[in-house]
Amino acid sequence: MPGKFRKAPTKRTASTKRPVSKKRSIPSMRTGRKPSVSVRIPSKVTRRATNVRRASKRVVRRQAVRAQAQKIQPRPRPVVRPAARPTRRMAKKPAPPPASLRRTASRSARRAAPSGPPKHLRRSEQMAAGAAATAGALMALNTVAAPEAISSGVNALQNTLNELQRRSDFSEIIAELNNLDTDINHALNLLESGRERGYVYQSDLEDIAYSAADRWQTVRVQVEDAIPDQQAAFQSSLDSLNPNIRRLNASLRGANASNILKTTQEQANQLLWDLERAETALENNYDDIESDVRELTSRLTTIHWALDQIQEARFSLETGEDLVMAVPTRWDKEGKDDPEGVLYLTSQRLIFERKEKVATKKVLFITTSSELVQEVLFSQPLKNIKGVKAQNKGLFGHHDYVQITFSDKKLGTLDLHINGQDSKDWINLIQRAQSGQIEEERTTGSGIALSDLTGPLTTGDLMAVQNEVNELQDEMMLKDTHDDLSEVENKVSSLKRELADLRARGYAVEKSLEADIDVLAAQWEQVKSRAESTISGQVQLLSRQMEAIQNDLAKLMGMSANLAAARPHYVRLKSAIASAEAQADAAEDTVLDLYDEYADEVDALATHLEWVDWLLEALATASFRLLNTESGVAAVEAAWLRPGLEPENGILFLTDQRLLWEDRDGEYQLEIAVPIQQVSDVTEISDENADFDVIAISFEGGDAPVPKAEFQLALPVADDWQEMIGRARAGDYAKDRAVEIDEAELERVRKAPKQCSNCGAAFTAPILRGQTDITCEYCGVVTRI
């Protein structure tokens, strides 16, 4: 389904108008929420030390790239995937939730798992250990004995029952409590080690940390107290399902099986709704705490990276001079040899240190030897800065630049390309440092002490940090990036095969698709080679850092007999791990930048082919058949809104010759089949705040059952349907065919009779390709073409 999707219809289903939870997917069969944008940020984005702010910014940048690409392509392609295949029936009431629409990703799955055993057994863990004892058992459905007519419904109901059984003990909430405990301890570790290493600014970090930890002590107890009551109440409701399950099993092959299945499914759906609301109510107690902890971890990870850079720098800070922030930077000069390094902002100076590997020996243009070059290219007092300006450059404006004007005429105005941080944030930092306002953010104490909140170092801490180092190994090897590159390669190699299948099934328009795929395939080897070469170089650098961490871990484990003496070494190791994670993030960003936009194009094309497959599947299951040489263009689930009548669910089809709507409630029936030339107007009548897009289509001529029809679309694609219908009316799709239409067929249409041989009345309806006869609208006589 081509289109640029403006808003997601997530509030209620098209058929039932039932409110939808904002947090999770619901048991709705067809008209669901907008599928998420297809991005390939590896799964480690949600690990504890990931810079969430940078990752989020990368997502926004990718969406901006796609939006720009859609403006310059002759035919926009989708950025979402169809939620499910078109089915044989579209129910008016909530249908069984397919596996893909069950709770898509619990928050416990979205976060990294705890890095090791906790310091003591929390009450929530004791609750989790006894959860299985409190959870009752639902009867199983006899899915094997279900007749074919209702087997899909029985299987879907069993999926719902499995979901209810799995979540009825609220074990996911219990896991979230334990994970948040781990996340808070990790953030406090980062804060303590950062202050010990000498970072004195951003005093609000302590406020956020203390506030989150203090609120968490109270909220955790409240949630833990509420869980047993919720378990008992929901279990009682769950038991009420068993009588209906028993009845259904006993009458699977009876005449009343469909009614019992429908009643049981509705009851199960209602229970799933109740469970969603109960879980959401519990999560609302600690949502704000979780958000604060993620922000705290993100900021502290960036700070640790900056501290690592200043520690490795070839210059020293002056007495009374403190680091404010650092960022990877390229000095944008004319020519190819723009120096790369780190831009440092201190309380007194702005410093740019070149820090990059340069080739010292090449054989046939391949670097065989290199060395690290570090040198300060400028170091200017803040008072010498005359002006600063944030800029966004690049083809799509996603490169952050800081333009700085110095009073030193040798420097003048410089353009500095910063990576991974916002240029506007840096302008604010420089201005605050110049004015002295940055000193208001100086911490007044010695920094937060983790022991004040978590107690002394324990053997559990040592086991946890050992597990953390083990998990770090894959990150330092850039395993996620390797896997992502392989996924892109698989998609590229399958595009040609998928398109050939769609052509064989009758998709005849968009003749440029073959060329688009050939271009992507031709580009892939070069993109892959550059990415793999960069991965190899980055892994080599990260491996040395990983080796040092493993050595530090061995020393720490050797001190396990004296935990008090081991604590300073433990803090240094935690800081090194945080720094390594930041370096891994930066390395991953470097690789992703090499193929991000290319992979977005592959994703967009692959998703477009999925929509075409959905269209062809809908046509294959329809009650009508396309005319000879007629090709489908698009399809979308749409409810026909008739004044004074119940909305009817169906599918709206667009071909290169006709607009059709088929009723899919019960038996299929084609209600509207109008030549595209008789569509006189298409207007979106829903506003920007509406839950669903609604379009009004006006018809002229005698082939439409009504002069105007309003359709509520299951996806936010009203703008795209206006555009596509306009293209069909202009004949663009007929011109954009991959296989040209036989001239004899066109000649047959041109020479078709113009009036009825019986009554002499003129034929007013357009003659379509593949049409075999014309029925006179006055006398009803059929004339063969």
Short mmCIF file of C-alpha atoms in Angstrom, two decimals, residues 202-658:
data_model
loop_
_atom_site.label_atom_id
_atom_site.label_comp_id
_atom_site.label_asym_id
_atom_site.label_seq_id
_atom_site.Cartn_x
_atom_site.Cartn_y
_atom_site.Cartn_z
CA GLN A 202 25.55 18.83 36.00
CA SER A 203 24.74 18.93 39.70
CA ASP A 204 21.14 17.96 38.92
CA LEU A 205 22.38 14.41 38.36
CA GLU A 206 22.43 13.88 42.12
CA ASP A 207 18.94 15.32 42.44
CA ILE A 208 17.61 12.94 39.78
CA ALA A 209 19.42 9.97 41.32
CA TYR A 210 18.40 10.61 44.92
CA SER A 211 14.81 11.41 43.91
CA ALA A 212 14.48 8.27 41.80
CA ALA A 213 15.99 6.04 44.50
CA ASP A 214 13.87 7.60 47.25
CA ARG A 215 10.60 7.34 45.28
CA TRP A 216 11.47 3.80 44.26
CA GLN A 217 11.73 2.56 47.83
CA THR A 218 8.12 3.60 48.45
CA VAL A 219 6.64 2.73 45.07
CA ARG A 220 8.18 -0.73 44.96
CA VAL A 221 6.55 -1.68 48.25
CA GLN A 222 3.19 -0.31 47.07
CA VAL A 223 3.31 -2.29 43.82
CA GLU A 224 4.47 -5.46 45.56
CA ASP A 225 1.56 -5.13 48.02
CA ALA A 226 -0.93 -4.67 45.17
CA ILE A 227 0.18 -7.65 43.06
CA PRO A 228 -1.28 -10.45 45.28
CA ASP A 229 -4.69 -8.75 45.26
CA GLN A 230 -4.57 -8.40 41.49
CA GLN A 231 -3.50 -12.03 41.12
CA ALA A 232 -6.39 -13.28 43.24
CA ALA A 233 -8.99 -11.07 41.55
CA PHE A 234 -7.90 -11.99 38.03
CA GLN A 235 -7.60 -15.69 38.83
CA SER A 236 -11.22 -15.70 39.96
CA SER A 237 -12.25 -14.16 36.63
CA LEU A 238 -10.07 -16.62 34.74
CA ASP A 239 -11.81 -19.61 36.31
CA SER A 240 -15.10 -18.42 34.85
CA LEU A 241 -13.79 -19.32 31.36
CA ASN A 242 -13.61 -23.05 32.05
CA PRO A 243 -17.37 -23.80 31.75
CA ASN A 244 -17.49 -22.28 28.26
CA ILE A 245 -14.31 -24.12 27.25
CA ARG A 246 -15.85 -27.37 28.48
CA ARG A 247 -19.04 -26.67 26.47
CA LEU A 248 -17.01 -25.88 23.37
CA ASN A 249 -14.95 -29.07 23.61
CA ALA A 250 -18.14 -31.11 23.98
CA SER A 251 -19.82 -29.58 20.92
CA LEU A 252 -16.96 -28.91 18.48
CA ARG A 253 -18.72 -30.82 15.71
CA GLY A 254 -22.21 -29.70 16.68
CA ALA A 255 -24.36 -27.12 14.95
CA ASN A 256 -23.98 -24.70 17.87
CA ALA A 257 -20.14 -24.78 17.94
CA SER A 258 -19.72 -21.43 16.14
CA ASN A 259 -21.96 -19.60 18.62
CA ILE A 260 -20.19 -21.11 21.62
CA LEU A 261 -16.78 -20.28 20.06
CA LYS A 262 -17.86 -16.69 19.49
CA THR A 263 -19.12 -16.32 23.09
CA THR A 264 -15.96 -17.85 24.56
CA GLN A 265 -13.69 -15.69 22.40
CA GLU A 266 -15.54 -12.53 23.44
CA GLN A 267 -15.20 -13.50 27.09
CA ALA A 268 -11.47 -14.23 26.65
CA ASN A 269 -10.95 -10.92 24.83
CA GLN A 270 -12.66 -9.06 27.66
CA LEU A 271 -10.40 -10.76 30.20
CA LEU A 272 -7.36 -9.79 28.13
CA TRP A 273 -8.60 -6.21 28.19
CA ASP A 274 -9.03 -6.39 31.96
CA LEU A 275 -5.51 -7.76 32.32
CA GLU A 276 -4.11 -4.95 30.16
CA ARG A 277 -5.78 -2.36 32.36
CA ALA A 278 -4.54 -3.99 35.56
CA GLU A 279 -0.95 -4.19 34.31
CA THR A 280 -1.06 -0.62 33.05
CA ALA A 281 -2.38 0.62 36.40
CA LEU A 282 0.56 -1.03 38.17
CA GLU A 283 3.12 0.26 35.65
CA ASN A 284 1.83 3.81 35.96
CA ASN A 285 3.22 3.84 39.52
CA TYR A 286 6.81 3.65 38.33
CA ASP A 287 6.79 4.91 34.73
CA ASP A 288 8.26 8.29 35.73
CA ILE A 289 10.99 6.65 37.81
CA GLU A 290 11.96 4.39 34.92
CA SER A 291 12.12 7.39 32.57
CA ASP A 292 14.33 9.35 34.99
CA VAL A 293 16.73 6.43 35.40
CA ARG A 294 17.11 6.02 31.63
CA GLU A 295 17.83 9.71 31.20
CA LEU A 296 20.36 9.56 34.06
CA THR A 297 22.16 6.56 32.53
CA SER A 298 22.26 8.18 29.09
CA ARG A 299 23.82 11.40 30.38
CA LEU A 300 26.34 9.60 32.57
CA THR A 301 27.48 7.36 29.73
CA THR A 302 28.31 10.43 27.66
CA ILE A 303 30.18 11.95 30.63
CA HIS A 304 32.30 8.81 31.09
CA TRP A 305 33.26 8.89 27.41
CA ALA A 306 34.36 12.51 27.78
CA LEU A 307 36.42 11.65 30.88
CA ASP A 308 38.15 8.85 28.97
CA GLN A 309 39.09 11.26 26.18
CA ILE A 310 40.51 13.92 28.49
CA GLN A 311 42.52 11.21 30.28
CA GLU A 312 44.06 10.13 26.94
CA ALA A 313 44.63 13.69 25.68
CA ARG A 314 48.14 15.05 25.00
CA PHE A 315 47.41 18.29 26.86
CA SER A 316 46.71 18.93 30.55
CA LEU A 317 44.08 21.03 32.22
CA GLU A 318 45.26 24.13 34.05
CA THR A 319 44.87 24.62 37.77
CA GLY A 320 41.22 25.36 38.53
CA GLU A 321 40.15 24.25 35.01
CA ASP A 322 37.50 21.54 34.75
CA LEU A 323 36.06 19.55 31.87
CA VAL A 324 32.53 20.52 30.82
CA MET A 325 31.99 18.19 27.84
CA ALA A 326 33.70 16.55 24.86
CA VAL A 327 32.41 15.36 21.49
CA PRO A 328 33.84 13.52 18.44
CA THR A 329 34.49 16.23 15.83
CA ARG A 330 35.77 16.77 12.31
CA TRP A 331 37.21 20.16 11.40
CA ASP A 332 35.48 20.86 8.08
CA LYS A 333 38.11 22.41 5.83
CA GLU A 334 38.37 22.49 2.06
CA GLY A 335 39.83 19.31 0.62
CA LYS A 336 39.84 15.66 1.58
CA ASP A 337 42.18 15.76 4.58
CA ASP A 338 39.83 17.28 7.15
CA PRO A 339 41.32 16.48 10.59
CA GLU A 340 39.22 14.36 12.94
CA GLY A 341 39.47 14.32 16.68
CA VAL A 342 37.78 15.53 19.84
CA LEU A 343 36.39 18.96 20.68
CA TYR A 344 36.75 19.77 24.38
CA LEU A 345 34.89 22.46 26.28
CA THR A 346 36.33 23.30 29.69
CA SER A 347 35.50 26.00 32.18
CA GLN A 348 38.26 28.15 30.60
CA ARG A 349 38.98 27.00 27.04
CA LEU A 350 37.70 25.48 23.80
CA ILE A 351 40.21 22.91 22.53
CA PHE A 352 40.33 20.79 19.41
CA GLU A 353 42.74 17.85 19.49
CA ARG A 354 43.33 15.86 16.35
CA LYS A 355 43.07 12.16 17.18
CA GLU A 356 43.00 9.79 14.26
CA LYS A 357 44.84 6.90 12.64
CA VAL A 358 46.81 7.82 9.54
CA ALA A 359 48.42 5.48 7.06
CA THR A 360 52.22 5.28 7.18
CA LYS A 361 52.53 2.61 4.50
CA LYS A 362 50.32 1.53 1.62
CA VAL A 363 50.62 -1.30 -0.89
CA LEU A 364 48.38 -0.98 -3.94
CA PHE A 365 46.29 1.65 -2.14
CA ILE A 366 45.73 -0.71 0.82
CA THR A 367 46.93 0.51 4.21
CA THR A 368 49.42 -1.96 5.68
CA SER A 369 50.72 0.22 8.51
CA SER A 370 49.26 3.15 10.45
CA GLU A 371 49.87 5.24 13.54
CA LEU A 372 47.71 7.28 15.90
CA VAL A 373 48.22 11.01 15.47
CA GLN A 374 47.33 13.23 18.42
CA GLU A 375 48.00 16.95 18.36
CA VAL A 376 46.24 20.07 19.58
CA LEU A 377 45.23 22.13 16.54
CA PHE A 378 43.76 25.00 18.50
CA SER A 379 43.29 25.94 22.13
CA GLN A 380 41.46 29.23 22.66
CA PRO A 381 40.32 30.97 25.84
CA LEU A 382 36.54 31.32 25.98
CA LYS A 383 36.88 35.12 25.93
CA ASN A 384 38.32 34.86 22.38
CA ILE A 385 35.10 33.38 21.04
CA LYS A 386 33.18 36.14 19.24
CA GLY A 387 30.21 34.14 17.99
CA VAL A 388 28.74 30.65 17.87
CA LYS A 389 26.04 29.26 15.63
CA ALA A 390 24.35 25.86 15.27
CA GLN A 391 23.91 24.52 11.73
CA ASN A 392 22.42 21.43 10.12
CA LYS A 393 24.03 20.37 6.86
CA GLY A 394 24.12 17.38 4.57
CA LEU A 395 21.74 16.23 1.87
CA PHE A 396 18.88 15.82 4.31
CA GLY A 397 20.09 18.18 7.03
CA HIS A 398 20.96 15.55 9.62
CA HIS A 399 24.63 16.51 10.17
CA ASP A 400 25.21 18.74 13.21
CA TYR A 401 27.69 21.57 12.79
CA VAL A 402 28.96 24.20 15.21
CA GLN A 403 30.21 27.37 13.53
CA ILE A 404 32.61 29.34 15.76
CA THR A 405 34.15 32.74 15.12
CA PHE A 406 37.35 33.58 17.02
CA SER A 407 39.00 36.95 17.55
CA ASP A 408 42.27 35.30 16.48
CA LYS A 409 42.51 36.18 12.78
CA LYS A 410 44.53 33.04 12.04
CA LEU A 411 41.50 30.96 12.93
CA GLY A 412 38.66 33.27 11.88
CA THR A 413 35.42 31.30 11.44
CA LEU A 414 35.51 27.50 11.70
CA ASP A 415 32.92 24.87 10.81
CA LEU A 416 33.12 21.90 13.17
CA HIS A 417 31.09 18.76 12.38
CA ILE A 418 30.18 17.13 15.71
CA ASN A 419 29.01 13.54 15.91
CA GLY A 420 26.50 12.03 18.34
CA GLN A 421 25.46 15.21 20.15
CA ASP A 422 23.13 18.08 19.30
CA SER A 423 24.72 21.24 17.93
CA LYS A 424 22.13 23.40 19.72
CA ASP A 425 23.09 21.80 23.04
CA TRP A 426 26.71 22.65 22.37
CA ILE A 427 25.92 26.26 21.56
CA ASN A 428 24.11 26.52 24.88
CA LEU A 429 27.05 24.93 26.74
CA ILE A 430 29.60 27.28 25.16
CA GLN A 431 27.50 30.35 25.94
CA ARG A 432 26.96 29.25 29.55
CA ALA A 433 30.67 28.56 29.98
CA GLN A 434 31.52 31.99 28.54
CA SER A 435 29.10 33.80 30.81
CA GLY A 436 30.08 31.82 33.90
CA GLN A 437 26.57 30.44 34.34
CA ILE A 438 28.00 26.92 34.01
CA GLU A 439 29.40 27.31 37.54
CA GLU A 440 25.86 27.24 38.86
CA GLU A 441 25.79 23.59 37.80
CA ARG A 442 28.93 22.73 39.82
CA THR A 443 28.28 20.06 42.42
CA THR A 444 28.96 21.23 45.97
CA GLY A 445 29.55 17.83 47.57
CA SER A 446 31.97 15.01 46.99
CA GLY A 447 29.44 13.11 44.90
CA ILE A 448 26.87 10.43 45.54
CA ALA A 449 28.06 7.37 47.47
CA LEU A 450 26.58 4.15 46.23
CA SER A 451 27.10 2.57 49.63
CA ASP A 452 24.62 5.07 51.11
CA LEU A 453 21.88 3.40 49.08
CA THR A 454 22.98 -0.16 48.34
CA GLY A 455 25.26 -1.20 51.20
CA PRO A 456 28.79 -2.60 51.08
CA LEU A 457 30.34 -4.60 48.24
CA THR A 458 29.20 -8.23 48.26
CA THR A 459 30.08 -11.43 46.46
CA GLY A 460 26.85 -10.91 44.51
CA ASP A 461 28.34 -7.68 43.14
CA LEU A 462 31.42 -9.57 41.98
CA MET A 463 29.31 -12.20 40.23
CA ALA A 464 27.22 -9.47 38.62
CA VAL A 465 30.20 -7.55 37.26
CA GLN A 466 31.68 -10.81 35.95
CA ASN A 467 28.46 -11.47 34.00
CA GLU A 468 28.51 -7.88 32.78
CA VAL A 469 32.01 -8.31 31.36
CA ASN A 470 30.94 -11.53 29.65
CA GLU A 471 27.98 -9.75 28.03
CA LEU A 472 30.27 -6.90 26.99
CA GLN A 473 32.33 -9.28 24.84
CA ASP A 474 29.68 -9.47 22.08
CA GLU A 475 29.18 -5.72 22.14
CA MET A 476 32.90 -5.06 21.70
CA MET A 477 32.96 -7.49 18.78
CA LEU A 478 30.09 -5.50 17.18
CA LYS A 479 28.07 -8.69 16.87
CA ASP A 480 24.77 -6.83 16.47
CA THR A 481 26.19 -4.81 13.59
CA HIS A 482 27.48 -7.99 11.91
CA ASP A 483 24.02 -9.53 12.23
CA ASP A 484 22.35 -6.40 10.91
CA LEU A 485 24.60 -6.36 7.85
CA SER A 486 23.73 -10.00 7.15
CA GLU A 487 20.03 -9.18 7.44
CA VAL A 488 20.36 -6.40 4.87
CA GLU A 489 22.22 -8.78 2.52
CA ASN A 490 19.45 -11.36 2.81
CA LYS A 491 16.83 -8.75 1.98
CA VAL A 492 18.75 -7.51 -1.06
CA SER A 493 19.19 -11.04 -2.42
CA SER A 494 15.49 -11.86 -2.02
CA LEU A 495 14.04 -8.73 -3.68
CA LYS A 496 14.36 -9.99 -7.27
CA ARG A 497 12.77 -13.33 -6.43
CA GLU A 498 9.89 -11.68 -4.58
CA LEU A 499 9.18 -9.28 -7.45
CA ALA A 500 9.21 -12.13 -9.98
CA ASP A 501 6.61 -13.93 -7.88
CA LEU A 502 4.41 -10.81 -7.75
CA ARG A 503 4.66 -10.37 -11.52
CA ALA A 504 3.67 -13.99 -12.06
CA ARG A 505 0.63 -13.44 -9.83
CA GLY A 506 -0.55 -10.50 -11.92
CA TYR A 507 1.00 -7.27 -10.58
CA ALA A 508 1.64 -5.49 -13.87
CA VAL A 509 2.24 -1.84 -12.90
CA GLU A 510 5.41 -0.03 -11.71
CA LYS A 511 7.75 -1.02 -14.50
CA SER A 512 10.63 0.72 -12.68
CA LEU A 513 10.73 -1.88 -9.90
CA GLU A 514 13.07 -4.22 -11.79
CA ALA A 515 15.51 -1.37 -12.42
CA ASP A 516 15.31 -0.23 -8.79
CA ILE A 517 16.23 -3.73 -7.59
CA ASP A 518 19.07 -4.05 -10.11
CA VAL A 519 20.55 -0.75 -8.89
CA LEU A 520 20.38 -1.83 -5.25
CA ALA A 521 21.97 -5.18 -6.06
CA ALA A 522 24.79 -3.49 -7.99
CA GLN A 523 25.52 -1.13 -5.10
CA TRP A 524 25.53 -3.82 -2.43
CA GLU A 525 29.05 -5.24 -2.88
CA GLN A 526 30.63 -1.81 -2.50
CA VAL A 527 28.47 -0.94 0.53
CA LYS A 528 29.19 -4.30 2.14
CA SER A 529 32.95 -4.08 1.52
CA ARG A 530 33.22 -0.63 3.12
CA ALA A 531 31.13 -1.67 6.13
CA GLU A 532 33.03 -4.92 6.75
CA SER A 533 36.39 -3.15 6.47
CA THR A 534 35.30 -0.54 8.99
CA ILE A 535 33.94 -3.20 11.36
CA SER A 536 37.29 -4.99 11.24
CA GLY A 537 39.16 -1.82 12.14
CA GLN A 538 36.78 -0.86 14.94
CA VAL A 539 36.85 -4.36 16.44
CA GLN A 540 40.64 -4.31 16.47
CA LEU A 541 40.61 -1.08 18.50
CA LEU A 542 37.90 -2.28 20.88
CA SER A 543 39.63 -5.61 21.46
CA ARG A 544 42.56 -3.92 23.20
CA GLN A 545 40.18 -2.12 25.52
CA MET A 546 38.33 -5.38 26.21
CA GLU A 547 41.59 -7.13 27.05
CA ALA A 548 42.37 -4.47 29.68
CA ILE A 549 38.90 -4.88 31.21
CA GLN A 550 39.31 -8.64 31.42
CA ASN A 551 42.67 -8.19 33.17
CA ASP A 552 41.09 -5.78 35.65
CA LEU A 553 38.31 -8.28 36.28
CA ALA A 554 40.84 -11.01 37.03
CA LYS A 555 42.55 -8.74 39.59
CA LEU A 556 39.19 -7.89 41.18
CA MET A 557 38.16 -11.53 41.50
CA GLY A 558 41.53 -12.23 43.11
CA MET A 559 40.60 -9.73 45.85
CA SER A 560 37.32 -11.46 46.71
CA ALA A 561 38.62 -12.44 50.14
CA ASN A 562 38.88 -8.76 51.16
CA LEU A 563 35.77 -7.02 49.80
CA ALA A 564 36.45 -3.72 51.57
CA ALA A 565 39.83 -3.39 49.86
CA ALA A 566 38.33 -4.51 46.55
CA ARG A 567 35.70 -1.77 46.44
CA PRO A 568 37.89 1.00 44.86
CA HIS A 569 39.03 -1.46 42.18
CA TYR A 570 35.39 -2.47 41.65
CA VAL A 571 34.35 1.15 41.05
CA ARG A 572 37.19 1.68 38.57
CA LEU A 573 36.19 -1.48 36.72
CA LYS A 574 32.53 -0.35 36.54
CA SER A 575 33.69 2.96 35.12
CA ALA A 576 35.86 1.16 32.54
CA ILE A 577 32.88 -0.99 31.51
CA ALA A 578 30.69 2.09 31.07
CA SER A 579 33.39 3.73 28.98
CA ALA A 580 33.77 0.60 26.85
CA GLU A 581 30.04 0.48 26.21
CA ALA A 582 30.18 4.11 25.08
CA GLN A 583 33.09 3.29 22.76
CA ALA A 584 31.15 0.35 21.34
CA ASP A 585 28.17 2.62 20.72
CA ALA A 586 30.37 5.12 18.92
CA ALA A 587 31.97 2.37 16.83
CA GLU A 588 28.55 1.02 15.91
CA ASP A 589 27.41 4.49 14.86
CA THR A 590 30.49 4.80 12.65
CA VAL A 591 29.61 1.58 10.83
CA LEU A 592 25.88 2.30 10.63
CA ASP A 593 26.55 5.66 9.01
CA LEU A 594 28.17 3.81 6.10
CA TYR A 595 25.05 1.90 5.08
CA ASP A 596 22.08 3.38 6.94
CA GLU A 597 20.52 5.23 4.04
CA TYR A 598 21.15 2.32 1.66
CA ALA A 599 19.49 -0.11 4.07
CA ASP A 600 16.55 2.27 4.45
CA GLU A 601 16.03 2.08 0.68
CA VAL A 602 16.15 -1.72 0.81
CA ASP A 603 13.67 -1.76 3.69
CA ALA A 604 11.32 0.63 1.93
CA LEU A 605 11.33 -1.46 -1.26
CA ALA A 606 10.92 -4.75 0.65
CA THR A 607 8.00 -3.31 2.58
CA HIS A 608 6.41 -2.05 -0.63
CA LEU A 609 6.58 -5.57 -2.07
CA GLU A 610 4.90 -6.88 1.09
CA TRP A 611 2.03 -4.47 0.51
CA VAL A 612 1.74 -5.63 -3.11
CA ASP A 613 1.65 -9.23 -1.85
CA TRP A 614 -1.17 -8.22 0.54
CA LEU A 615 -3.05 -6.65 -2.37
CA LEU A 616 -2.71 -9.78 -4.51
CA GLU A 617 -3.79 -12.00 -1.62
CA ALA A 618 -6.89 -9.83 -1.14
CA LEU A 619 -7.69 -10.09 -4.84
CA ALA A 620 -7.15 -13.86 -4.81
CA THR A 621 -9.69 -14.28 -1.99
CA ALA A 622 -12.23 -11.87 -3.52
CA SER A 623 -15.64 -12.82 -4.92
CA PHE A 624 -14.84 -11.13 -8.24
CA ARG A 625 -12.07 -11.44 -10.81
CA LEU A 626 -10.17 -8.71 -12.60
CA LEU A 627 -10.69 -8.19 -16.30
CA ASN A 628 -8.16 -9.38 -18.83
CA THR A 629 -5.03 -7.09 -18.69
CA GLU A 630 -6.45 -5.27 -15.63
CA SER A 631 -3.93 -4.89 -12.79
CA GLY A 632 -4.47 -4.20 -9.13
CA VAL A 633 -2.81 -1.06 -7.78
CA ALA A 634 -3.73 -0.86 -4.07
CA ALA A 635 -6.08 -2.19 -1.42
CA VAL A 636 -6.97 -1.15 2.11
CA GLU A 637 -9.42 -2.40 4.69
CA ALA A 638 -12.26 0.11 4.83
CA ALA A 639 -15.64 0.33 6.53
CA TRP A 640 -18.47 1.79 4.36
CA LEU A 641 -20.20 4.41 6.48
CA ARG A 642 -23.82 4.50 5.33
CA PRO A 643 -26.11 7.11 6.93
CA GLY A 644 -28.51 5.46 9.36
CA LEU A 645 -26.98 1.97 8.88
CA GLU A 646 -24.40 -0.11 10.70
CA PRO A 647 -20.90 0.34 9.18
CA GLU A 648 -19.93 -2.60 6.98
CA ASN A 649 -16.38 -3.95 6.96
CA GLY A 650 -14.76 -4.65 3.63
CA ILE A 651 -11.81 -3.94 1.38
CA LEU A 652 -11.46 -0.96 -0.95
CA PHE A 653 -9.60 -1.86 -4.15
CA LEU A 654 -8.02 0.36 -6.79
CA THR A 655 -7.00 -1.03 -10.19
CA ASP A 656 -5.70 0.73 -13.25
CA GLN A 657 -9.31 0.78 -14.57
CA ARG A 658 -11.75 0.59 -11.65
#
